[in-house]
Structure formats: C-alpha cells, structure tokens
Short mmCIF file of C-alpha atoms in Angstrom, two decimals:
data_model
loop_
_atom_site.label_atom_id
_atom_site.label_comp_id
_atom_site.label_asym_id
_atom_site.label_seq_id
_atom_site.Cartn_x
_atom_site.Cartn_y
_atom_site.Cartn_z
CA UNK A 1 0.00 0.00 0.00
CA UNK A 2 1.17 3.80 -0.66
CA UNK A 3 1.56 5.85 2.37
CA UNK A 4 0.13 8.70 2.42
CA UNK A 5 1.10 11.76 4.54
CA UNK A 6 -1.41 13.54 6.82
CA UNK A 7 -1.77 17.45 7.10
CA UNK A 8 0.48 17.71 9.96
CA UNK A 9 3.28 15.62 8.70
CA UNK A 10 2.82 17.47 5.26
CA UNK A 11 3.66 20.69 7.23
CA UNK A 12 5.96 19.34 9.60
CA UNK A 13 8.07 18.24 5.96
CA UNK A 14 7.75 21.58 4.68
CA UNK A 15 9.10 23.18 7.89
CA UNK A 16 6.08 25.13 8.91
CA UNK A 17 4.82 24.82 12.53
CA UNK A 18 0.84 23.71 12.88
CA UNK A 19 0.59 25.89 16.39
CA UNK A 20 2.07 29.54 14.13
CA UNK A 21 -0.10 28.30 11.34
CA UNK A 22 -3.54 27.85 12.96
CA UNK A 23 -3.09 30.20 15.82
CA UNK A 24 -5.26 33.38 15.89
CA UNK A 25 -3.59 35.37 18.71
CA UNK A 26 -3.11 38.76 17.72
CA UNK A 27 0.00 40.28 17.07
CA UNK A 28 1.40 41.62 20.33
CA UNK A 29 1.74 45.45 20.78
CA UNK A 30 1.15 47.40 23.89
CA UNK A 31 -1.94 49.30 22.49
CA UNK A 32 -3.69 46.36 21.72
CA UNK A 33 -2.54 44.64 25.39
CA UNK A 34 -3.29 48.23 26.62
CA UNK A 35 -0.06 48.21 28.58
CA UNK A 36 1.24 51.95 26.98
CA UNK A 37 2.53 54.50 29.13
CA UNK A 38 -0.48 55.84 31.37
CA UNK A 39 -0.77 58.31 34.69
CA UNK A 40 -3.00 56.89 37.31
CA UNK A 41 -3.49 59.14 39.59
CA UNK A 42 -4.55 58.31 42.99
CA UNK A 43 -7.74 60.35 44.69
CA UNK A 44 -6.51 61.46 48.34
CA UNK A 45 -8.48 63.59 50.28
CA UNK A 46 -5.86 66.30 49.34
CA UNK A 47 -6.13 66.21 45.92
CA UNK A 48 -10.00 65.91 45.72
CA UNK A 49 -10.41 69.26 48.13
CA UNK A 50 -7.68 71.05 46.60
CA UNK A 51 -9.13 70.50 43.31
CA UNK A 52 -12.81 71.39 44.22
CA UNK A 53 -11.25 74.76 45.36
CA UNK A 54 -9.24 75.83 42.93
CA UNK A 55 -12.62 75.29 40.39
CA UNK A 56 -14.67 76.99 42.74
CA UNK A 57 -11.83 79.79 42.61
CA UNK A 58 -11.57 80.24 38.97
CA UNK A 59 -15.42 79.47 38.09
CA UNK A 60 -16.56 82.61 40.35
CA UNK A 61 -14.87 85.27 39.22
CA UNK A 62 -15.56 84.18 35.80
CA UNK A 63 -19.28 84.26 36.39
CA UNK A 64 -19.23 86.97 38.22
CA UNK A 65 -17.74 88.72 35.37
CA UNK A 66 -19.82 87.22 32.44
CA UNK A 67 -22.88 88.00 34.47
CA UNK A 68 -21.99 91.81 34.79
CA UNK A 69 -21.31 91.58 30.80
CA UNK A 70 -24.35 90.41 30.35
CA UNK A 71 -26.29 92.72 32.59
CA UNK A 72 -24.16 95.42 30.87
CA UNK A 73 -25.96 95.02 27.15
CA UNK A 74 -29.11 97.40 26.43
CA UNK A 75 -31.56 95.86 24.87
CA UNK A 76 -35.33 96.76 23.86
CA UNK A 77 -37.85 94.38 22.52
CA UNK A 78 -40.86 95.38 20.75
CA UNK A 79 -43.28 92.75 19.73
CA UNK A 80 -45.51 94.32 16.95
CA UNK A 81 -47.53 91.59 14.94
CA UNK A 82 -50.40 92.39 16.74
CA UNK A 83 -49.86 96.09 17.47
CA UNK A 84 -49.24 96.43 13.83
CA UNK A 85 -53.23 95.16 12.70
CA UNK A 86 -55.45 97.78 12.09
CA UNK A 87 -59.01 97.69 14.39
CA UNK A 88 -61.15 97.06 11.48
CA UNK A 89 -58.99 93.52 10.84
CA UNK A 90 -57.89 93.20 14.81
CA UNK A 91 -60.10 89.40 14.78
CA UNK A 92 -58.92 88.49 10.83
CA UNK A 93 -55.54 89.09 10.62
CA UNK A 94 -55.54 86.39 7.65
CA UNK A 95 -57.54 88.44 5.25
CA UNK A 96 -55.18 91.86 6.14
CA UNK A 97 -51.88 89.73 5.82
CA UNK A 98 -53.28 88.59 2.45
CA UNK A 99 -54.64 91.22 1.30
CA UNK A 100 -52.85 93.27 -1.43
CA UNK A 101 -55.07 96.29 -0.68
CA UNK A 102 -54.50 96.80 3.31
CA UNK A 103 -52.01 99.70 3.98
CA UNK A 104 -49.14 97.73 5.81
CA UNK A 105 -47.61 100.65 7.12
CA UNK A 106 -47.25 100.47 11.06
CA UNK A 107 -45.17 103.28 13.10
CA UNK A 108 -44.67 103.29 16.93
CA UNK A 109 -42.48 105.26 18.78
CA UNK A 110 -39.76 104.53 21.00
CA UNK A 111 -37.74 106.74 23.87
CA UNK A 112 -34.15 105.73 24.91
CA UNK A 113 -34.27 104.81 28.13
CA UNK A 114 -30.23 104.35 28.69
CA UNK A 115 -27.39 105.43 26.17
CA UNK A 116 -27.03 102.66 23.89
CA UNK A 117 -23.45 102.63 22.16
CA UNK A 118 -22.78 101.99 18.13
CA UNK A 119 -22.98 99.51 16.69
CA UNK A 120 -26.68 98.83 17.73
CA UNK A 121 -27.67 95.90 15.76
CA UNK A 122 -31.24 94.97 14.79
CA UNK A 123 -33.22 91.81 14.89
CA UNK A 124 -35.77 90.39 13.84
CA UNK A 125 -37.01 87.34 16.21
CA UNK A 126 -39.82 84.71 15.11
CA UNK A 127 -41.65 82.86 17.33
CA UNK A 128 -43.10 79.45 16.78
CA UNK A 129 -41.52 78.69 12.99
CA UNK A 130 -39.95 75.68 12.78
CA UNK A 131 -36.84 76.20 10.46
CA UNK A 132 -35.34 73.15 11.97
CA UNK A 133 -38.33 70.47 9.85
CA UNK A 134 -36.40 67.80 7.90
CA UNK A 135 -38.50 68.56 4.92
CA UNK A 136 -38.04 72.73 5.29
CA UNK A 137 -33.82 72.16 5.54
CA UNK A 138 -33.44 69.87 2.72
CA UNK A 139 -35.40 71.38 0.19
CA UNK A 140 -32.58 73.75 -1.40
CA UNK A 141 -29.95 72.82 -3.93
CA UNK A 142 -26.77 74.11 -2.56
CA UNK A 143 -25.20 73.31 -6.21
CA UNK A 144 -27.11 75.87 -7.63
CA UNK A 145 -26.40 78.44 -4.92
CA UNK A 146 -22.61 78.07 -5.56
CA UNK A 147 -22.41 78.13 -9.54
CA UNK A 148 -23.48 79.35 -12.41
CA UNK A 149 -23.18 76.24 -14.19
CA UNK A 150 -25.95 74.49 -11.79
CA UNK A 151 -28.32 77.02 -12.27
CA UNK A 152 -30.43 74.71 -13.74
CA UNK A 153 -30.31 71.84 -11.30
CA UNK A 154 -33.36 72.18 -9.07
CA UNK A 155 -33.21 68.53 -6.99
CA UNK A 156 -34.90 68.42 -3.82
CA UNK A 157 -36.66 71.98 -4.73
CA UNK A 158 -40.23 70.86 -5.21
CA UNK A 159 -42.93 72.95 -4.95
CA UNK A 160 -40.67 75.53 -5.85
CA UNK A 161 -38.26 74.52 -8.37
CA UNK A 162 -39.79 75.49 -11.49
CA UNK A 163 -41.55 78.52 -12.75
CA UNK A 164 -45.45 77.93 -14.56
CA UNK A 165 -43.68 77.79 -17.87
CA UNK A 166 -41.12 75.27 -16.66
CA UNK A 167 -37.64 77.72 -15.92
CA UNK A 168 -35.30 77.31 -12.85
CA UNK A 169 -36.25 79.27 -10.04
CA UNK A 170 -32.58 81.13 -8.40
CA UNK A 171 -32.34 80.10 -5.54
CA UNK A 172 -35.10 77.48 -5.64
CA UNK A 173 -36.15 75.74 -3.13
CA UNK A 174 -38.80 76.58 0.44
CA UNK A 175 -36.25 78.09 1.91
CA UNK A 176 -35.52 81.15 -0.25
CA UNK A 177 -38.64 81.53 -0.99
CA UNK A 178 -39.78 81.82 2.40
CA UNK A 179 -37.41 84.39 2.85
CA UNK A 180 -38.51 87.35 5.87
CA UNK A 181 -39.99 90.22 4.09
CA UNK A 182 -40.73 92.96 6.73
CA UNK A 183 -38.94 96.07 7.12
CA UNK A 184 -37.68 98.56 9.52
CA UNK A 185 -36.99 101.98 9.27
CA UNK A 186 -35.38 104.58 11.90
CA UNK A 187 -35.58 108.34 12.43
CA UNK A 188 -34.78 110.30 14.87
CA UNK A 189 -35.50 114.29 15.01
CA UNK A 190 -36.66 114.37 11.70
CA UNK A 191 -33.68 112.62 10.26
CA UNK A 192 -33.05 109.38 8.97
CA UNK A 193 -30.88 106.62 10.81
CA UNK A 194 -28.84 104.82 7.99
CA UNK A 195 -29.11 101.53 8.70
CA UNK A 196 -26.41 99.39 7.08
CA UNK A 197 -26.91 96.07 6.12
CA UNK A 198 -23.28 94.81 4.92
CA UNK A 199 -21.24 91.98 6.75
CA UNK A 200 -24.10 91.10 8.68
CA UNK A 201 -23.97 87.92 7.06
CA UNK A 202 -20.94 85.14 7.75
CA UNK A 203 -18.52 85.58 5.84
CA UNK A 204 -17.05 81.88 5.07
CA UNK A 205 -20.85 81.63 4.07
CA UNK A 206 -20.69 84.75 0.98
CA UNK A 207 -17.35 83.30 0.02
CA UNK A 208 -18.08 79.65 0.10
CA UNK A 209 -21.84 78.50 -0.39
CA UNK A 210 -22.95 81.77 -2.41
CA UNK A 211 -21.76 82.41 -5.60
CA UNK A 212 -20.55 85.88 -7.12
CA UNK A 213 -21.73 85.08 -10.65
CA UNK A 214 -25.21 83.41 -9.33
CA UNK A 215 -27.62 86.00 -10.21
CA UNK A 216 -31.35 85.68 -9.46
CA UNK A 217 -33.11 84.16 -11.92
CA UNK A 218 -37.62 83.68 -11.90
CA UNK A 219 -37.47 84.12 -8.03
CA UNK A 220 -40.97 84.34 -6.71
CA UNK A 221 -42.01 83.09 -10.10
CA UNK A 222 -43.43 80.03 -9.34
CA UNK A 223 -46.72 78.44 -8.06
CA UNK A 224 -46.98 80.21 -4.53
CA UNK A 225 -46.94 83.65 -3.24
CA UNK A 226 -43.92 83.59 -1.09
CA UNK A 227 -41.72 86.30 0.90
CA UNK A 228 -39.32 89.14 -0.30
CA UNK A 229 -38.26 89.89 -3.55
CA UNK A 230 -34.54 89.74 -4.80
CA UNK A 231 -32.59 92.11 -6.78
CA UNK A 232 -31.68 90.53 -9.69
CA UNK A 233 -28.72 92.87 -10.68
CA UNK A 234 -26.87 91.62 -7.36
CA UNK A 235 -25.33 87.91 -7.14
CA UNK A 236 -26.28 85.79 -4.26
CA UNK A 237 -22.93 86.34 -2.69
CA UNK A 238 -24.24 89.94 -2.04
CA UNK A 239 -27.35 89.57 -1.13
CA UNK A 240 -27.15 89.06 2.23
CA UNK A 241 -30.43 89.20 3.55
CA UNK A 242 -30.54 85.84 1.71
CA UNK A 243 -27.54 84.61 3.32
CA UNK A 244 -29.02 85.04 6.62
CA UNK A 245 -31.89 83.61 6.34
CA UNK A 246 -30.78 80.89 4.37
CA UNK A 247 -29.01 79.48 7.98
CA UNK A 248 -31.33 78.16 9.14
CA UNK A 249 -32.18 77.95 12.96
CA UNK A 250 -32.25 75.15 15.13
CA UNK A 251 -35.08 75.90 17.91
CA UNK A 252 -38.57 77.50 16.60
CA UNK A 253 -38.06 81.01 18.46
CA UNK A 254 -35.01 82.41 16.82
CA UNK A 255 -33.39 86.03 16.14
CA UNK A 256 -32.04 86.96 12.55
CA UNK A 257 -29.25 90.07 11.99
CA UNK A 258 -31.15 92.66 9.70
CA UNK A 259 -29.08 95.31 9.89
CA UNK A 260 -26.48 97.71 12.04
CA UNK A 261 -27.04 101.53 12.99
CA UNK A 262 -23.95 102.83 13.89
CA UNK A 263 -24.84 106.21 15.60
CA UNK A 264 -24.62 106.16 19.41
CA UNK A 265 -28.56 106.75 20.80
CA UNK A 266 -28.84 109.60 24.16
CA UNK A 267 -31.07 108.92 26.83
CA UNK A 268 -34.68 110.17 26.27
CA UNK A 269 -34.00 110.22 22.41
CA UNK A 270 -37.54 109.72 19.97
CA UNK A 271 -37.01 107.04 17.91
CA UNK A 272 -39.54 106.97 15.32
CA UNK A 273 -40.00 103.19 13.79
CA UNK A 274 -41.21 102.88 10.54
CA UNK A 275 -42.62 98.82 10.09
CA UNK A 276 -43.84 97.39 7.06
CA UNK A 277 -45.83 94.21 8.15
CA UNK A 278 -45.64 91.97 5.32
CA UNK A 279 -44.79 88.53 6.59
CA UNK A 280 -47.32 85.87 7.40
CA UNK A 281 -46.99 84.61 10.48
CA UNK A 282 -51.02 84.67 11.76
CA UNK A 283 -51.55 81.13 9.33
CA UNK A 284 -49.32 79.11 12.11
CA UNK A 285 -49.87 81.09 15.32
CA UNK A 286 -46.24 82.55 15.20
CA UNK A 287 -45.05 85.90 15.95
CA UNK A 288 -43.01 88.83 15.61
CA UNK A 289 -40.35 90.94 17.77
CA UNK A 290 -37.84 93.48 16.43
CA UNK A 291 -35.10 93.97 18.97
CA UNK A 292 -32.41 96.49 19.39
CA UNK A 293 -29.56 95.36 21.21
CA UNK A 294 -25.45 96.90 21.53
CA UNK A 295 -22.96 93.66 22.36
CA UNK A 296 -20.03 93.36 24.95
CA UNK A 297 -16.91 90.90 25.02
CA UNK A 298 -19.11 88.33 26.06
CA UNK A 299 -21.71 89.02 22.89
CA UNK A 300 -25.35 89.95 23.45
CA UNK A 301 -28.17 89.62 26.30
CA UNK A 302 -27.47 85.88 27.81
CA UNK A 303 -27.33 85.42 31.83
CA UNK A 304 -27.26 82.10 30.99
CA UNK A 305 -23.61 81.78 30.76
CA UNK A 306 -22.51 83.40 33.59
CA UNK A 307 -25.06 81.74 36.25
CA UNK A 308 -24.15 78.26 34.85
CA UNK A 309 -20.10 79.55 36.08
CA UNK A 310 -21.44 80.58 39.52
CA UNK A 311 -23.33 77.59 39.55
CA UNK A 312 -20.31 75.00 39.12
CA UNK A 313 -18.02 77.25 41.39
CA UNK A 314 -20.75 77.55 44.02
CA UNK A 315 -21.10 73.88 43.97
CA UNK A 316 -17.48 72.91 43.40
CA UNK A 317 -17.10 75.26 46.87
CA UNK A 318 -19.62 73.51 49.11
CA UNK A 319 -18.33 69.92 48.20
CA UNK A 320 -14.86 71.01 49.25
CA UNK A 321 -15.63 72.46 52.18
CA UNK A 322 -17.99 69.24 52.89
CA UNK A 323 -15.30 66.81 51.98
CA UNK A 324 -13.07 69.15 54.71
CA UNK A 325 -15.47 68.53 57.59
CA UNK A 326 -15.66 64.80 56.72
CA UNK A 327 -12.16 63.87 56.98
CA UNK A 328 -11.69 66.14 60.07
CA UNK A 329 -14.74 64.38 61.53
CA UNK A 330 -14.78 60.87 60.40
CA UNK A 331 -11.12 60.76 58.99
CA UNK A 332 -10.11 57.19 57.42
CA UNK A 333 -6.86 55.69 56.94
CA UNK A 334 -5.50 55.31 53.59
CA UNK A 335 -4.31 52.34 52.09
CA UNK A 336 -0.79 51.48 51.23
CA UNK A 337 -0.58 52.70 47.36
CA UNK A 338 3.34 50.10 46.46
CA UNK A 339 0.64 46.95 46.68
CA UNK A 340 -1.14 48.59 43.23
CA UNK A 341 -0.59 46.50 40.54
CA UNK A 342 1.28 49.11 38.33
CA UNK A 343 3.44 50.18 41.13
CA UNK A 344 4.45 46.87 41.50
CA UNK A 345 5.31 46.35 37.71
CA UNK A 346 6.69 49.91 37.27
CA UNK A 347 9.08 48.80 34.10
CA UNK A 348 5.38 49.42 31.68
CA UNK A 349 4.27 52.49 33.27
CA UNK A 350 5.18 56.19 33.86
CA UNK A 351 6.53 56.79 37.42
#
C-alpha cells in the first residue's frame, strides 16, 4: 500500500509549525494589550479638596464677570404683529396679511431709556416657525447656490423649483422663498438713521456657499406667493439678507441680523419706527419681535452663561468644604498605594 502523509506531517516536511499556522492570537503590541505609558493618579483627600477649590476659585470670578457683561448690554424688545393690525382687521388678521389692498404701514415710537453705544444691531425674532423640519432644511440645492453652471439643477426643490412655464427658479427651493420680508426703518428728530446692512452675514458663508456670478433668476415666479423679492442685478454672494436667512435655525423662536445703525442713541431720544408688516406669520400662530440690542466681550443679552459659572463654582465650593469637615470628623486611613498593581510592575508604566 502507498503511504500517504497527513496534514500535519505534510507541514511538519515543509518546515512550517501547525501551532504559528492555525493560531489566531493577535500580534502583540502594547496598544492592543493596553499596557502603553499611562498616569494613574490616585484620589486622596488632598487632591480631591484642593481640586474642588481651585474650580470653585476660577469658576466665580468668571461668572461673576460674564454675568456683569451680560447685565451690561441694552436691549429693547418690541413685539408688533399684533400692534401692527389695524381695528377694522384686529379678529382676521388672515384676510389683512393677504390682502394686497391693506395699507401695511405700522409706526410706533420709541424713547431711549439708557445710552445705547454703536454699533446697535437689529433683529428680527420669530416665534413658533420651525426652520429646523427635515422637509423645510433639505429642500434647497446648494449646487445651484454656488455656480453658475448648476443654475439649472433644481433637486430636492419641489414645490418651488420650477416657474409655470417650466424655468429654474434662483435660488429654488422653500427656503428662499420663504425668505422674511418685513422692514424697519429709523428716524430720529426728523432725520433718517442709515441703517447698514453689509457683513451682517458670515462671511465663510458669501465666500463659500454663495456664488458671485449666481444672479437671481424667476425668483418668486413660481406656483406660490412667497416672501421678499430679490434684486436681480446683485449675485447671491451679495445679497445678504438671503444669506441670513438661508441658515437656518435650530429651535422655533429664533433672532435673525437685519441690519447695524452705527450712531450712538442719548437717553430720552424719539425714535420713530417705521414697520412694514408683510410677513405671514397669523396662518401658524407665530409671531413677531424686532429687537435692538449693543454687544459686549461676552456678545449679546445671555445670563445664561454666567449663572451656569457661579453655579459650578458655588457647587465645586460647598463639596470642598464638605469633603473638609468629613475627613476632620470621620477621617479614614489610607491604604498602602506600592501593593497597586502598576506600582508593582513599574518597568510598563510612567513613574
């Protein structure tokens, strides 16, 4: 009879070791044995209560000084969707928002109540719109926006991608088209306040998303009445209104930049407000707030910053000093830290 040889004599022949060939242990390497360099720092009662402090320490002063910021800004609201509807359409503000008849034209008066420093920047907040629906984001084309080339490609524009007799809408798409259509105008003694609208928009969005030779094209043209109007002589990349709007916001009550006056305002100065109340916000229940607001280091109006700080240094504070009165009261001895296991195998660790 032939002998024949079996698997492991046919690799023992060839010189090749069954145990190397059919193992599956990993290649060693610290990382993946998780034996690299590493501080382990052990918690004593030292550490733990000096560390509390010096957060408590730091996280004060810090609030304390982000809250005064804060407190610092001047800031007046004025809430005018309702203020702004004549008496004789005060119970159907649908039929006066719709309406191409109804004089729009609301004033109201404001005095300065402190000196508010340039710039003074102007908002316009919305209530109850939710910018932030799946459907509402996505339906832009972001091609388009950027160049002239894509002017054409409408995807994901629907309703408003196409005019009646089938042309590209640019920009096309809910978003644009939705786009905040009141105005504001200022005066003060009989004189206008220039209000000026440039770099109010980011500017890695005008260089990057908008493009300078994307030119409105059929905007408002389509199916639906929508919001403002561009100019069609400007590109995108200078319209900047647009650009603004076009970010959209993530919570339903948000504030947009409209604009900057940059003339300081006295105490007990007559600011005259010129509104024109064109957007629809009655359909859904939202509404509408024009604010006025100067800025510090710390940005605008927001306690919330500097109460959080006073709130982690307050707290950081009282479990020091309560980590204090237990070891004085109930102190307990600590354990020997050599019998750790990588102070007893210091050759793989940092000492």
């Amino acid at each position: 009879m032939m002998d024949m040889d079996t698997p492991t004599q046919s690799l023992v022949s060839k010189g090749e070791s069954p145990t190397k060939k059919n193992s599956k242990r990993p290649k060693y390497s610290k990382f993946s044995q998780q034996e690299l360099p590493a501080w382990k720092p052990i918690l004593t009662p030292g550490w733990v209560i000096c560390t509390f402090t010096v957060i408590g320490i730091i996280f004060i002063p810090v609030g304390l000084a982000s809250l005064y910021s804060s407190e610092s800004v001047e800031e007046h609201v004025i809430r005018y969707d309702q203020n702004c509807l004549p008496p004789s359409h005060a119970k159907n503000a649908l039929e006066f928002i719709k309406s191409d008849s109804t004089n729009k034209t609301c004033t109201q008066t404001w005095t300065v109540e402190h000196k508010m420093q340039a710039p003074i920047y102007i908002y316009y907040q919305l209530d109850n719109y939710y910018q932030n629906h799946r459907r509402y984001v996505k339906n832009r084309n972001d091609k388009q926006l950027r160049s002239k080339s894509a002017e054409a490609v409408t995807t994901n524009c629907d309703p408003e991608a196409e005019t009646k007799g089938h042309q590209p809408i640019v920009p096309c798409g809910l978003i644009a088209w939705s786009m905040f259509n009141d105005t504001y105008k200022f005066s003060m003694k009989d004189k206008d306040l220039a209000v000026n609208k440039k770099d109010i928009s980011w500017k890695s969005d005008r260089s990057s998303k908008f493009g300078s030779d994307v030119y409105p094209k059929n905007f408002q043209g389509g199916f639906m009445v929508g919001g403002a109007k561009l100019n069609e002589s400007k590109p995108l990349s200078e319209q900047e209104d647009l650009i603004v709007w076009m970010r959209t916001a993530a919570l339903p009550t948000f504030r947009k930049l409209y604009g900057k006056i940059e003339t300081n305002l006295e105490v007990n100065d007559m600011i005259e407000i010129v509104i024109e109340n064109n957007y629809n916000t009655y359909e859904f229940g939202g509404t509408k707030t024009l604010v006025l607001s100067t800025t510090t280091w710390i940005g605008g109006k927001n306690p919330f910053l500097g109460r959080a700080y006073l709130f982690i240094g307050g707290l950081s504070l009282v479990l020091a000093v309560g980590f204090i009165l237990l070891y004085v009261i109930r102190p307990r001895p600590l354990g020997d830290p050599s019998y750790l296991s990588w102070n007893r195998n210091p050759g793989i660790y940092i000492k």
